[in-house]
mmCIF file with all atom_site columns, C-alpha atoms in Angstrom:
data_model
loop_
_atom_site.group_PDB
_atom_site.id
_atom_site.type_symbol
_atom_site.label_atom_id
_atom_site.label_alt_id
_atom_site.label_comp_id
_atom_site.label_asym_id
_atom_site.label_entity_id
_atom_site.label_seq_id
_atom_site.pdbx_PDB_ins_code
_atom_site.Cartn_x
_atom_site.Cartn_y
_atom_site.Cartn_z
_atom_site.occupancy
_atom_site.B_iso_or_equiv
_atom_site.pdbx_formal_charge
_atom_site.auth_seq_id
_atom_site.auth_comp_id
_atom_site.auth_asym_id
_atom_site.auth_atom_id
_atom_site.pdbx_PDB_model_num
ATOM 1   C CA . MET Q 1 1   ? 13.741 85.806 158.841 1.00 74.00 ? 25  MET Q CA 1
ATOM 2   C CA . MET Q 1 2   ? 17.087 84.003 158.586 1.00 81.00 ? 26  MET Q CA 1
ATOM 3   C CA . ARG Q 1 3   ? 18.487 87.512 159.603 1.00 92.00 ? 27  ARG Q CA 1
ATOM 4   C CA . TRP Q 1 4   ? 16.425 86.823 162.736 1.00 95.00 ? 28  TRP Q CA 1
ATOM 5   C CA . TRP Q 1 5   ? 18.350 83.714 163.428 1.00 97.00 ? 29  TRP Q CA 1
ATOM 6   C CA . ILE Q 1 6   ? 21.834 85.557 163.149 1.00 97.00 ? 30  ILE Q CA 1
ATOM 7   C CA . VAL Q 1 7   ? 20.357 88.033 166.441 1.00 98.00 ? 31  VAL Q CA 1
ATOM 8   C CA . VAL Q 1 8   ? 19.004 85.040 168.027 1.00 98.00 ? 32  VAL Q CA 1
ATOM 9   C CA . GLY Q 1 9   ? 22.051 82.831 167.979 1.00 98.00 ? 33  GLY Q CA 1
ATOM 10  C CA . ALA Q 1 10  ? 23.939 86.541 168.791 1.00 98.00 ? 34  ALA Q CA 1
ATOM 11  C CA . VAL Q 1 11  ? 21.957 87.325 171.944 1.00 98.00 ? 35  VAL Q CA 1
ATOM 12  C CA . ASN Q 1 12  ? 22.025 83.596 172.862 1.00 98.00 ? 36  ASN Q CA 1
ATOM 13  C CA . ALA Q 1 13  ? 26.042 83.706 172.502 1.00 98.00 ? 37  ALA Q CA 1
ATOM 14  C CA . PHE Q 1 14  ? 25.740 86.511 175.097 1.00 98.00 ? 38  PHE Q CA 1
ATOM 15  C CA . LEU Q 1 15  ? 23.755 84.873 177.390 1.00 98.00 ? 39  LEU Q CA 1
ATOM 16  C CA . ALA Q 1 16  ? 26.047 81.803 177.266 1.00 98.00 ? 40  ALA Q CA 1
ATOM 17  C CA . VAL Q 1 17  ? 29.055 83.802 177.822 1.00 98.00 ? 41  VAL Q CA 1
ATOM 18  C CA . ALA Q 1 18  ? 27.205 85.557 181.099 1.00 98.00 ? 42  ALA Q CA 1
ATOM 19  C CA . ALA Q 1 19  ? 26.130 81.921 182.336 1.00 97.00 ? 43  ALA Q CA 1
ATOM 20  C CA . GLY Q 1 20  ? 29.408 80.968 182.067 1.00 96.00 ? 44  GLY Q CA 1
ATOM 21  C CA . ALA Q 1 21  ? 31.187 83.969 183.732 1.00 96.00 ? 45  ALA Q CA 1
ATOM 22  C CA . PHE Q 1 22  ? 28.460 83.725 186.664 1.00 95.00 ? 46  PHE Q CA 1
ATOM 23  C CA . GLY Q 1 23  ? 29.316 79.869 187.059 1.00 93.00 ? 47  GLY Q CA 1
ATOM 24  C CA . ALA Q 1 24  ? 33.118 80.342 186.949 1.00 92.00 ? 48  ALA Q CA 1
ATOM 25  C CA . HIS Q 1 25  ? 32.720 83.287 189.364 1.00 92.00 ? 49  HIS Q CA 1
ATOM 26  C CA . ALA Q 1 26  ? 29.427 83.788 191.624 1.00 92.00 ? 50  ALA Q CA 1
ATOM 27  C CA . LEU Q 1 27  ? 28.679 80.178 191.852 1.00 91.00 ? 51  LEU Q CA 1
ATOM 28  C CA . LYS Q 1 28  ? 32.093 78.967 192.605 1.00 86.00 ? 52  LYS Q CA 1
ATOM 29  C CA . ALA Q 1 29  ? 31.944 79.127 195.821 1.00 87.00 ? 53  ALA Q CA 1
ATOM 30  C CA . ARG Q 1 30  ? 28.280 78.645 196.428 1.00 91.00 ? 54  ARG Q CA 1
ATOM 31  C CA . LEU Q 1 31  ? 27.630 74.941 194.289 1.00 92.00 ? 55  LEU Q CA 1
ATOM 32  C CA . PRO Q 1 32  ? 29.289 71.833 195.072 1.00 93.00 ? 56  PRO Q CA 1
ATOM 33  C CA . GLN Q 1 33  ? 31.513 70.621 192.391 1.00 93.00 ? 57  GLN Q CA 1
ATOM 34  C CA . ASP Q 1 34  ? 29.195 68.258 190.877 1.00 94.00 ? 58  ASP Q CA 1
ATOM 35  C CA . LEU Q 1 35  ? 26.942 71.132 190.443 1.00 95.00 ? 59  LEU Q CA 1
ATOM 36  C CA . GLN Q 1 36  ? 29.149 73.204 189.025 1.00 95.00 ? 60  GLN Q CA 1
ATOM 37  C CA . VAL Q 1 37  ? 30.093 70.945 186.259 1.00 95.00 ? 61  VAL Q CA 1
ATOM 38  C CA . ILE Q 1 38  ? 26.414 70.249 185.208 1.00 96.00 ? 62  ILE Q CA 1
ATOM 39  C CA . PHE Q 1 39  ? 25.999 74.190 184.985 1.00 97.00 ? 63  PHE Q CA 1
ATOM 40  C CA . GLU Q 1 40  ? 29.525 74.460 182.712 1.00 97.00 ? 64  GLU Q CA 1
ATOM 41  C CA . THR Q 1 41  ? 28.208 71.592 180.797 1.00 97.00 ? 65  THR Q CA 1
ATOM 42  C CA . GLY Q 1 42  ? 24.672 73.840 180.121 1.00 98.00 ? 66  GLY Q CA 1
ATOM 43  C CA . ALA Q 1 43  ? 26.748 77.163 179.450 1.00 98.00 ? 67  ALA Q CA 1
ATOM 44  C CA . ARG Q 1 44  ? 29.051 75.237 176.904 1.00 98.00 ? 68  ARG Q CA 1
ATOM 45  C CA . TYR Q 1 45  ? 25.835 73.204 174.774 1.00 98.00 ? 69  TYR Q CA 1
ATOM 46  C CA . HIS Q 1 46  ? 24.368 76.597 174.988 1.00 98.00 ? 70  HIS Q CA 1
ATOM 47  C CA . MET Q 1 47  ? 27.618 78.577 173.147 1.00 98.00 ? 71  MET Q CA 1
ATOM 48  C CA . TYR Q 1 48  ? 27.711 75.757 170.751 1.00 98.00 ? 72  TYR Q CA 1
ATOM 49  C CA . HIS Q 1 49  ? 24.432 76.016 169.347 1.00 98.00 ? 73  HIS Q CA 1
ATOM 50  C CA . ALA Q 1 50  ? 24.205 80.150 170.042 1.00 98.00 ? 74  ALA Q CA 1
ATOM 51  C CA . LEU Q 1 51  ? 26.977 79.685 167.247 1.00 98.00 ? 75  LEU Q CA 1
ATOM 52  C CA . ALA Q 1 52  ? 25.388 77.150 165.042 1.00 98.00 ? 76  ALA Q CA 1
ATOM 53  C CA . LEU Q 1 53  ? 22.262 79.452 165.008 1.00 98.00 ? 77  LEU Q CA 1
ATOM 54  C CA . VAL Q 1 54  ? 24.592 82.321 163.404 1.00 98.00 ? 78  VAL Q CA 1
ATOM 55  C CA . ALA Q 1 55  ? 25.656 79.404 160.880 1.00 96.00 ? 79  ALA Q CA 1
ATOM 56  C CA . VAL Q 1 56  ? 21.910 78.985 160.359 1.00 97.00 ? 80  VAL Q CA 1
ATOM 57  C CA . GLY Q 1 57  ? 21.316 82.811 159.623 1.00 96.00 ? 81  GLY Q CA 1
ATOM 58  C CA . LEU Q 1 58  ? 24.308 83.082 157.504 1.00 95.00 ? 82  LEU Q CA 1
ATOM 59  C CA . LEU Q 1 59  ? 23.495 79.758 155.718 1.00 93.00 ? 83  LEU Q CA 1
ATOM 60  C CA . GLY Q 1 60  ? 19.852 81.351 155.003 1.00 94.00 ? 84  GLY Q CA 1
ATOM 61  C CA . THR Q 1 61  ? 20.861 84.501 153.892 1.00 92.00 ? 85  THR Q CA 1
ATOM 62  C CA . VAL Q 1 62  ? 22.253 82.645 150.716 1.00 90.00 ? 86  VAL Q CA 1
ATOM 63  C CA . ARG Q 1 63  ? 20.221 79.927 150.467 1.00 91.00 ? 87  ARG Q CA 1
ATOM 64  C CA . PRO Q 1 64  ? 16.822 80.186 152.617 1.00 92.00 ? 88  PRO Q CA 1
ATOM 65  C CA . SER Q 1 65  ? 14.946 77.117 153.497 1.00 93.00 ? 89  SER Q CA 1
ATOM 66  C CA . ALA Q 1 66  ? 12.030 75.787 155.522 1.00 95.00 ? 90  ALA Q CA 1
ATOM 67  C CA . LEU Q 1 67  ? 14.948 73.300 156.636 1.00 96.00 ? 91  LEU Q CA 1
ATOM 68  C CA . LEU Q 1 68  ? 16.983 76.124 157.890 1.00 95.00 ? 92  LEU Q CA 1
ATOM 69  C CA . GLU Q 1 69  ? 14.098 77.339 160.028 1.00 96.00 ? 93  GLU Q CA 1
ATOM 70  C CA . SER Q 1 70  ? 13.286 74.355 160.936 1.00 97.00 ? 94  SER Q CA 1
ATOM 71  C CA . SER Q 1 71  ? 16.702 73.510 162.226 1.00 98.00 ? 95  SER Q CA 1
ATOM 72  C CA . GLY Q 1 72  ? 16.874 76.681 163.503 1.00 98.00 ? 96  GLY Q CA 1
ATOM 73  C CA . TRP Q 1 73  ? 13.521 76.517 165.384 1.00 98.00 ? 97  TRP Q CA 1
ATOM 74  C CA . ALA Q 1 74  ? 14.743 72.672 166.752 1.00 98.00 ? 98  ALA Q CA 1
ATOM 75  C CA . MET Q 1 75  ? 18.522 73.749 168.258 1.00 98.00 ? 99  MET Q CA 1
ATOM 76  C CA . LEU Q 1 76  ? 16.545 76.857 169.961 1.00 98.00 ? 100 LEU Q CA 1
ATOM 77  C CA . VAL Q 1 77  ? 13.953 74.791 171.735 1.00 98.00 ? 101 VAL Q CA 1
ATOM 78  C CA . GLY Q 1 78  ? 17.369 72.184 172.320 1.00 98.00 ? 102 GLY Q CA 1
ATOM 79  C CA . ILE Q 1 79  ? 18.949 75.308 174.194 1.00 98.00 ? 103 ILE Q CA 1
ATOM 80  C CA . VAL Q 1 80  ? 15.756 76.125 176.313 1.00 98.00 ? 104 VAL Q CA 1
ATOM 81  C CA . LEU Q 1 81  ? 15.117 72.502 177.321 1.00 98.00 ? 105 LEU Q CA 1
ATOM 82  C CA . PHE Q 1 82  ? 19.202 71.136 177.645 1.00 98.00 ? 106 PHE Q CA 1
ATOM 83  C CA . SER Q 1 83  ? 20.945 74.448 178.852 1.00 98.00 ? 107 SER Q CA 1
ATOM 84  C CA . GLY Q 1 84  ? 17.752 75.576 180.638 1.00 98.00 ? 108 GLY Q CA 1
ATOM 85  C CA . SER Q 1 85  ? 16.891 72.147 182.423 1.00 98.00 ? 109 SER Q CA 1
ATOM 86  C CA . LEU Q 1 86  ? 20.502 72.337 183.353 1.00 98.00 ? 110 LEU Q CA 1
ATOM 87  C CA . TYR Q 1 87  ? 21.091 75.512 184.674 1.00 97.00 ? 111 TYR Q CA 1
ATOM 88  C CA . ALA Q 1 88  ? 17.866 74.882 186.829 1.00 97.00 ? 112 ALA Q CA 1
ATOM 89  C CA . LEU Q 1 89  ? 18.989 71.786 188.127 1.00 97.00 ? 113 LEU Q CA 1
ATOM 90  C CA . ALA Q 1 90  ? 22.471 73.098 188.919 1.00 96.00 ? 114 ALA Q CA 1
ATOM 91  C CA . LEU Q 1 91  ? 20.724 76.325 190.612 1.00 96.00 ? 115 LEU Q CA 1
ATOM 92  C CA . SER Q 1 92  ? 17.867 74.135 192.431 1.00 95.00 ? 116 SER Q CA 1
ATOM 93  C CA . GLY Q 1 93  ? 19.556 71.089 193.154 1.00 92.00 ? 117 GLY Q CA 1
ATOM 94  C CA . VAL Q 1 94  ? 16.159 69.531 192.237 1.00 94.00 ? 118 VAL Q CA 1
ATOM 95  C CA . ARG Q 1 95  ? 17.380 66.676 190.665 1.00 93.00 ? 119 ARG Q CA 1
ATOM 96  C CA . VAL Q 1 96  ? 14.241 65.323 188.692 1.00 95.00 ? 120 VAL Q CA 1
ATOM 97  C CA . LEU Q 1 97  ? 15.039 68.202 186.524 1.00 93.00 ? 121 LEU Q CA 1
ATOM 98  C CA . GLY Q 1 98  ? 17.728 66.211 184.573 1.00 93.00 ? 122 GLY Q CA 1
ATOM 99  C CA . ALA Q 1 99  ? 14.640 64.378 182.893 1.00 96.00 ? 123 ALA Q CA 1
ATOM 100 C CA . ILE Q 1 100 ? 14.131 67.537 180.786 1.00 97.00 ? 124 ILE Q CA 1
ATOM 101 C CA . THR Q 1 101 ? 17.646 67.539 179.312 1.00 97.00 ? 125 THR Q CA 1
ATOM 102 C CA . PRO Q 1 102 ? 17.433 64.352 176.905 1.00 97.00 ? 126 PRO Q CA 1
ATOM 103 C CA . LEU Q 1 103 ? 14.398 66.203 175.299 1.00 98.00 ? 127 LEU Q CA 1
ATOM 104 C CA . GLY Q 1 104 ? 16.560 69.172 174.608 1.00 98.00 ? 128 GLY Q CA 1
ATOM 105 C CA . GLY Q 1 105 ? 19.658 66.635 173.273 1.00 98.00 ? 129 GLY Q CA 1
ATOM 106 C CA . LEU Q 1 106 ? 16.989 65.500 170.666 1.00 98.00 ? 130 LEU Q CA 1
ATOM 107 C CA . GLY Q 1 107 ? 16.464 69.063 169.798 1.00 98.00 ? 131 GLY Q CA 1
ATOM 108 C CA . PHE Q 1 108 ? 20.093 69.498 169.034 1.00 98.00 ? 132 PHE Q CA 1
ATOM 109 C CA . LEU Q 1 109 ? 20.084 66.227 167.022 1.00 98.00 ? 133 LEU Q CA 1
ATOM 110 C CA . ALA Q 1 110 ? 17.202 67.150 164.902 1.00 98.00 ? 134 ALA Q CA 1
ATOM 111 C CA . GLY Q 1 111 ? 18.574 70.801 164.613 1.00 98.00 ? 135 GLY Q CA 1
ATOM 112 C CA . TRP Q 1 112 ? 21.847 68.951 163.117 1.00 98.00 ? 136 TRP Q CA 1
ATOM 113 C CA . ALA Q 1 113 ? 19.885 66.779 161.156 1.00 98.00 ? 137 ALA Q CA 1
ATOM 114 C CA . LEU Q 1 114 ? 17.933 69.199 159.588 1.00 98.00 ? 138 LEU Q CA 1
ATOM 115 C CA . LEU Q 1 115 ? 20.890 71.346 158.937 1.00 97.00 ? 139 LEU Q CA 1
ATOM 116 C CA . ALA Q 1 116 ? 22.665 68.878 157.340 1.00 96.00 ? 140 ALA Q CA 1
ATOM 117 C CA . VAL Q 1 117 ? 19.931 68.030 155.196 1.00 96.00 ? 141 VAL Q CA 1
ATOM 118 C CA . ALA Q 1 118 ? 19.268 71.534 154.308 1.00 94.00 ? 142 ALA Q CA 1
ATOM 119 C CA . ALA Q 1 119 ? 23.052 72.044 153.367 1.00 91.00 ? 143 ALA Q CA 1
ATOM 120 C CA . TRP Q 1 120 ? 22.778 69.121 151.201 1.00 91.00 ? 144 TRP Q CA 1
ATOM 121 C CA . ARG Q 1 121 ? 19.812 70.192 149.301 1.00 89.00 ? 145 ARG Q CA 1
ATOM 122 C CA . ALA Q 1 122 ? 21.312 73.802 148.923 1.00 80.00 ? 146 ALA Q CA 1
ATOM 123 C CA . THR Q 1 123 ? 24.247 72.300 147.084 1.00 70.00 ? 147 THR Q CA 1
ATOM 124 C CA . PRO Q 1 124 ? 24.417 73.057 142.985 1.00 68.00 ? 148 PRO Q CA 1
#
């Protein structure tokens, strides 16, 4: 299962690069500056957490644990809710979508906390 997190992380990193390029090139002339910044924030956090998923998978190949699994799921939920809501907000202009973003942030926080506990417990 831990190898799966490496794959999921790599796929999400690919998607984050694609989103960043799309935002920087295709949306530059179409979106107001404030919405471009929102889209770019979604892509940046998407990449950070894609790389974190790879780290979860790599650590899990050495010391698999339920905490690492939970960390990966929390970060993946964070990507969907945080970055996904920012992408949707920027593309649609529907500001109420921003209400979903903090839930994704909570997913990120939970993922990092679980990763820290898993790493702490994995040390001999």
